[in-house]
Amino acid sequence: MTAAERAASKADETVVPLEDLVDLYGPYRSTHGVALGAIRSASSWVSILASLLLVWVVLRSRVGPSCTFHRLLLGMCAADIVHCLGTAHFNLMAPRDDDYVVWNARGTAATCSAAGYLARMGGTAVLMYSFSINFYYLIVIRFDWSVEYLNRRLEPWLHVLSLCLSIIPSTMFLFWENYNDDFNGSCWVSNNNIAPHCMGIEDGVVREGFTIPCGRASFTCSSASGASRGRPLGEAAGATTTRTTSSAAPCSTGRKRTPSHMS
């Protein structure tokens, strides 16, 4: 037997069978997974309706969008709507590959990337517009700047920074294929090498019966929080396999991932 054949045989021994994954994560999927997906999506739709109501109130007000504060507020409402559209899908945008652990997963890598792009871009823009509104009140109340000066000199930069710092990084993550399911039905910036079905599989290899390569992402680090997301699922279901991570080298190294009890 050649070295390549021995390596392939060893990898096959460490791969967890799909039937075991279904049995392992099934209880979580049908209980906590359903609740998490439903609550997250329902609250997203409530937030969308609240933002639309706030837009209607601003547009119907006496001054409308003619003042700086109202324009910044409209920007934050628009950003919140975009963000919530990326999380209000009841897990439908999550890849079908993860259906054994994610309730109602019916999407593909492309739909997950689209949802992650909206969620990440909108979420960052919400934070930036929130900062802009707070900064606006700081310089108006504390430093007593004139409204005319704010309209001409400061406000355009607040919009430019809010949009650029949300659109540019989000687009870079999209081209790097960094938007993946976090195995709770939420598509976000993560590496697909935390997938339970990818344990023992080389990065870039598509496991039989699946469509997304393991380790999908051109540039990312598997943070401790990202890697640990898979563990509570297994622990809640009585798991006997866990993923080992190294705090010294959190980035993906391209090596096989081996369950700890097999190492």
Short mmCIF file of C-alpha atoms in Angstrom, two decimals:
data_model
loop_
_atom_site.label_atom_id
_atom_site.label_comp_id
_atom_site.label_asym_id
_atom_site.label_seq_id
_atom_site.Cartn_x
_atom_site.Cartn_y
_atom_site.Cartn_z
CA MET A 1 0.00 0.00 0.00
CA THR A 2 1.38 3.38 -1.00
CA ALA A 3 1.70 6.35 1.35
CA ALA A 4 -1.23 8.08 -0.38
CA GLU A 5 -3.42 5.02 0.02
CA ARG A 6 -2.48 4.71 3.70
CA ALA A 7 -3.33 8.40 4.25
CA ALA A 8 -6.68 7.99 2.50
CA SER A 9 -7.44 4.88 4.56
CA LYS A 10 -6.62 6.72 7.79
CA ALA A 11 -8.85 9.65 6.76
CA ASP A 12 -11.74 7.26 6.08
CA GLU A 13 -11.38 5.85 9.59
CA THR A 14 -11.77 9.32 11.18
CA VAL A 15 -14.79 10.42 9.14
CA VAL A 16 -17.99 10.25 11.17
CA PRO A 17 -20.75 8.40 9.24
CA LEU A 18 -23.72 10.55 8.23
CA GLU A 19 -26.11 8.22 10.07
CA ASP A 20 -24.22 8.89 13.31
CA LEU A 21 -24.35 12.65 12.69
CA VAL A 22 -28.12 12.49 12.18
CA ASP A 23 -28.56 10.52 15.40
CA LEU A 24 -26.18 12.83 17.26
CA TYR A 25 -27.63 16.19 16.23
CA GLY A 26 -31.24 15.14 15.59
CA PRO A 27 -32.51 15.93 19.11
CA TYR A 28 -30.94 19.39 19.02
CA ARG A 29 -32.25 20.08 15.51
CA SER A 30 -35.84 19.24 16.39
CA THR A 31 -35.92 21.25 19.65
CA HIS A 32 -33.41 24.05 20.22
CA GLY A 33 -32.72 24.37 16.49
CA VAL A 34 -36.38 24.99 15.68
CA ALA A 35 -36.78 27.48 18.53
CA LEU A 36 -33.62 29.38 17.65
CA GLY A 37 -34.46 29.68 13.96
CA ALA A 38 -38.08 30.70 14.59
CA ILE A 39 -37.30 33.27 17.30
CA ARG A 40 -34.43 34.85 15.36
CA SER A 41 -36.47 35.18 12.17
CA ALA A 42 -39.65 36.36 13.90
CA SER A 43 -37.75 39.05 15.80
CA SER A 44 -36.13 40.13 12.53
CA TRP A 45 -39.53 40.69 10.93
CA VAL A 46 -40.65 42.67 13.99
CA SER A 47 -37.55 44.84 13.60
CA ILE A 48 -38.27 45.35 9.89
CA LEU A 49 -41.83 46.48 10.65
CA ALA A 50 -40.59 48.80 13.40
CA SER A 51 -38.04 50.38 11.05
CA LEU A 52 -40.68 50.86 8.36
CA LEU A 53 -42.96 52.50 10.91
CA LEU A 54 -40.17 54.83 11.97
CA VAL A 55 -39.51 55.74 8.32
CA TRP A 56 -43.20 56.56 7.89
CA VAL A 57 -43.16 58.74 11.03
CA VAL A 58 -40.11 60.67 9.83
CA LEU A 59 -41.49 61.23 6.34
CA ARG A 60 -44.84 62.36 7.75
CA SER A 61 -43.29 64.74 10.28
CA ARG A 62 -43.37 68.51 9.86
CA VAL A 63 -39.73 68.83 8.76
CA GLY A 64 -39.51 65.45 7.04
CA PRO A 65 -36.02 64.44 5.84
CA SER A 66 -34.85 68.06 5.65
CA CYS A 67 -32.78 67.94 8.88
CA THR A 68 -29.53 66.09 9.56
CA PHE A 69 -30.87 63.99 12.41
CA HIS A 70 -33.80 62.68 10.35
CA ARG A 71 -31.53 61.76 7.44
CA LEU A 72 -29.17 59.86 9.73
CA LEU A 73 -32.16 58.15 11.33
CA LEU A 74 -33.49 57.13 7.90
CA GLY A 75 -30.07 55.70 7.06
CA MET A 76 -30.07 53.62 10.24
CA CYS A 77 -33.60 52.35 9.53
CA ALA A 78 -32.62 51.35 5.97
CA ALA A 79 -29.53 49.56 7.30
CA ASP A 80 -31.61 47.71 9.89
CA ILE A 81 -34.03 46.52 7.19
CA VAL A 82 -31.13 45.24 5.07
CA HIS A 83 -29.58 43.47 8.06
CA CYS A 84 -32.85 41.82 9.10
CA LEU A 85 -33.53 40.61 5.55
CA GLY A 86 -30.39 38.52 5.96
CA THR A 87 -31.67 36.89 9.16
CA ALA A 88 -35.45 36.68 8.63
CA HIS A 89 -35.45 33.60 6.39
CA PHE A 90 -36.36 30.92 8.97
CA ASN A 91 -33.17 29.04 8.00
CA LEU A 92 -34.35 28.62 4.39
CA MET A 93 -31.14 30.25 3.11
CA ALA A 94 -28.90 27.87 5.08
CA PRO A 95 -27.25 25.21 2.87
CA ARG A 96 -29.10 21.93 2.48
CA ASP A 97 -25.78 20.22 3.36
CA ASP A 98 -26.40 21.16 6.99
CA ASP A 99 -29.94 19.79 7.16
CA TYR A 100 -28.85 17.08 9.60
CA VAL A 101 -28.17 19.77 12.24
CA VAL A 102 -30.02 22.90 10.99
CA TRP A 103 -33.81 22.90 10.95
CA ASN A 104 -35.45 23.88 7.64
CA ALA A 105 -32.16 24.25 5.74
CA ARG A 106 -33.13 24.39 2.06
CA GLY A 107 -30.53 26.67 0.45
CA THR A 108 -27.13 26.48 -1.18
CA ALA A 109 -23.73 28.10 -0.71
CA ALA A 110 -24.93 30.96 -2.94
CA THR A 111 -28.10 31.66 -0.92
CA CYS A 112 -26.11 31.54 2.31
CA SER A 113 -23.57 33.99 0.87
CA ALA A 114 -26.38 36.35 -0.11
CA ALA A 115 -27.96 36.20 3.35
CA GLY A 116 -24.60 36.63 5.06
CA TYR A 117 -23.74 39.60 2.84
CA LEU A 118 -26.99 41.39 3.72
CA ALA A 119 -26.67 40.60 7.42
CA ARG A 120 -23.06 41.68 7.68
CA MET A 121 -23.38 44.82 5.56
CA GLY A 122 -26.61 45.96 7.22
CA GLY A 123 -25.39 45.17 10.72
CA THR A 124 -22.21 47.20 10.27
CA ALA A 125 -24.15 50.10 8.75
CA VAL A 126 -26.55 50.09 11.72
CA LEU A 127 -23.61 50.43 14.11
CA MET A 128 -22.05 53.20 12.03
CA TYR A 129 -25.27 55.20 11.75
CA SER A 130 -25.87 54.75 15.48
CA PHE A 131 -22.39 56.16 16.07
CA SER A 132 -23.16 59.02 13.66
CA ILE A 133 -26.34 59.98 15.53
CA ASN A 134 -24.53 59.94 18.87
CA PHE A 135 -21.67 61.97 17.41
CA TYR A 136 -24.17 64.43 15.94
CA TYR A 137 -25.72 65.10 19.36
CA LEU A 138 -22.27 65.36 20.96
CA ILE A 139 -21.09 68.17 18.70
CA VAL A 140 -24.46 69.95 18.72
CA ILE A 141 -25.03 69.89 22.49
CA ARG A 142 -21.50 69.81 23.89
CA PHE A 143 -19.64 71.90 21.30
CA ASP A 144 -22.56 73.98 20.01
CA TRP A 145 -21.80 73.63 16.31
CA SER A 146 -24.25 75.27 13.93
CA VAL A 147 -26.73 73.12 12.02
CA GLU A 148 -25.78 74.79 8.73
CA TYR A 149 -22.13 73.84 9.20
CA LEU A 150 -23.11 70.27 10.02
CA ASN A 151 -25.25 69.98 6.90
CA ARG A 152 -22.50 71.27 4.60
CA ARG A 153 -19.32 69.86 6.11
CA LEU A 154 -19.94 66.97 8.48
CA GLU A 155 -23.05 65.08 7.43
CA PRO A 156 -21.76 63.95 4.00
CA TRP A 157 -18.74 62.35 5.68
CA LEU A 158 -20.93 60.53 8.18
CA HIS A 159 -22.88 58.94 5.32
CA VAL A 160 -19.72 58.13 3.34
CA LEU A 161 -18.01 56.47 6.31
CA SER A 162 -21.11 54.52 7.28
CA LEU A 163 -21.59 53.15 3.77
CA CYS A 164 -17.95 52.51 2.91
CA LEU A 165 -17.10 50.73 6.17
CA SER A 166 -20.11 48.45 5.68
CA ILE A 167 -20.10 47.81 1.91
CA ILE A 168 -16.38 47.42 1.18
CA PRO A 169 -15.47 44.80 3.84
CA SER A 170 -18.72 42.92 3.26
CA THR A 171 -18.01 42.74 -0.46
CA MET A 172 -14.46 41.52 0.19
CA PHE A 173 -15.80 38.72 2.40
CA LEU A 174 -18.24 37.83 -0.39
CA PHE A 175 -15.45 37.41 -2.96
CA TRP A 176 -13.41 35.43 -0.44
CA GLU A 177 -16.35 33.03 0.07
CA ASN A 178 -16.32 33.75 3.80
CA TYR A 179 -20.10 33.64 4.30
CA ASN A 180 -20.99 30.19 5.59
CA ASP A 181 -23.58 28.66 7.89
CA ASP A 182 -22.67 28.72 11.57
CA PHE A 183 -24.69 25.48 12.03
CA ASN A 184 -27.43 27.33 13.86
CA GLY A 185 -29.05 28.47 10.60
CA SER A 186 -27.38 31.88 10.57
CA CYS A 187 -25.10 32.68 7.63
CA TRP A 188 -22.16 34.80 8.75
CA VAL A 189 -18.40 35.23 8.33
CA SER A 190 -17.00 31.81 9.20
CA ASN A 191 -15.03 28.91 7.78
CA ASN A 192 -16.79 25.73 6.71
CA ASN A 193 -14.11 23.63 8.42
CA ILE A 194 -16.13 23.71 11.66
CA ALA A 195 -18.75 21.49 9.99
CA PRO A 196 -19.15 18.22 11.93
CA HIS A 197 -19.33 16.26 8.68
CA CYS A 198 -15.92 17.69 7.66
CA MET A 199 -14.00 16.07 10.52
CA GLY A 200 -11.29 13.96 8.95
CA ILE A 201 -11.75 15.55 5.51
CA GLU A 202 -9.11 17.64 3.75
CA ASP A 203 -9.86 21.31 3.08
CA GLY A 204 -11.20 21.79 -0.43
CA VAL A 205 -12.64 18.25 -0.64
CA VAL A 206 -16.39 17.73 -1.09
CA ARG A 207 -17.60 14.82 1.01
CA GLU A 208 -19.77 12.30 -0.82
CA GLY A 209 -23.43 13.26 -0.56
CA PHE A 210 -22.62 16.95 0.02
CA THR A 211 -22.08 19.90 -2.31
CA ILE A 212 -19.94 22.44 -0.40
CA PRO A 213 -16.17 21.88 -0.02
CA CYS A 214 -14.87 21.47 3.49
CA GLY A 215 -12.88 24.50 4.62
CA ARG A 216 -14.71 26.78 2.16
CA ALA A 217 -13.30 30.29 2.64
CA SER A 218 -10.34 31.94 0.95
CA PHE A 219 -9.36 34.07 3.95
CA THR A 220 -10.55 33.61 7.50
CA CYS A 221 -9.58 32.49 10.97
CA SER A 222 -11.69 29.99 12.86
CA SER A 223 -12.17 31.94 16.06
CA ALA A 224 -12.69 30.22 19.37
CA SER A 225 -16.33 31.26 19.37
CA GLY A 226 -16.81 29.88 15.89
CA ALA A 227 -15.18 26.57 16.64
CA SER A 228 -17.05 26.19 19.90
CA ARG A 229 -20.43 26.65 18.25
CA GLY A 230 -20.43 23.01 17.23
CA ARG A 231 -19.62 21.67 20.67
CA PRO A 232 -22.77 22.59 22.61
CA LEU A 233 -24.85 20.82 19.97
CA GLY A 234 -22.97 17.60 20.52
CA GLU A 235 -22.92 17.99 24.27
CA ALA A 236 -26.66 18.67 24.36
CA ALA A 237 -27.26 15.52 22.34
CA GLY A 238 -24.83 13.41 24.35
CA ALA A 239 -21.98 13.68 21.88
CA THR A 240 -18.88 11.58 22.19
CA THR A 241 -16.88 13.42 19.53
CA THR A 242 -15.49 16.94 19.80
CA ARG A 243 -13.35 19.18 17.62
CA THR A 244 -9.90 20.02 18.90
CA THR A 245 -8.68 23.58 18.40
CA SER A 246 -5.37 25.27 19.03
CA SER A 247 -5.35 28.67 20.68
CA ALA A 248 -1.86 29.29 19.33
CA ALA A 249 -2.89 28.85 15.68
CA PRO A 250 -6.59 29.68 15.23
CA CYS A 251 -6.39 29.93 11.44
CA SER A 252 -7.18 26.99 9.22
CA THR A 253 -4.00 25.10 8.31
CA GLY A 254 -5.40 22.87 5.61
CA ARG A 255 -4.78 19.70 7.63
CA LYS A 256 -7.29 16.98 8.31
CA ARG A 257 -9.51 17.60 11.30
CA THR A 258 -9.64 14.54 13.53
CA PRO A 259 -12.15 13.85 16.33
CA SER A 260 -10.38 14.03 19.68
CA HIS A 261 -11.33 10.51 20.70
CA MET A 262 -9.61 9.18 17.57
CA SER A 263 -6.40 11.21 17.96
#
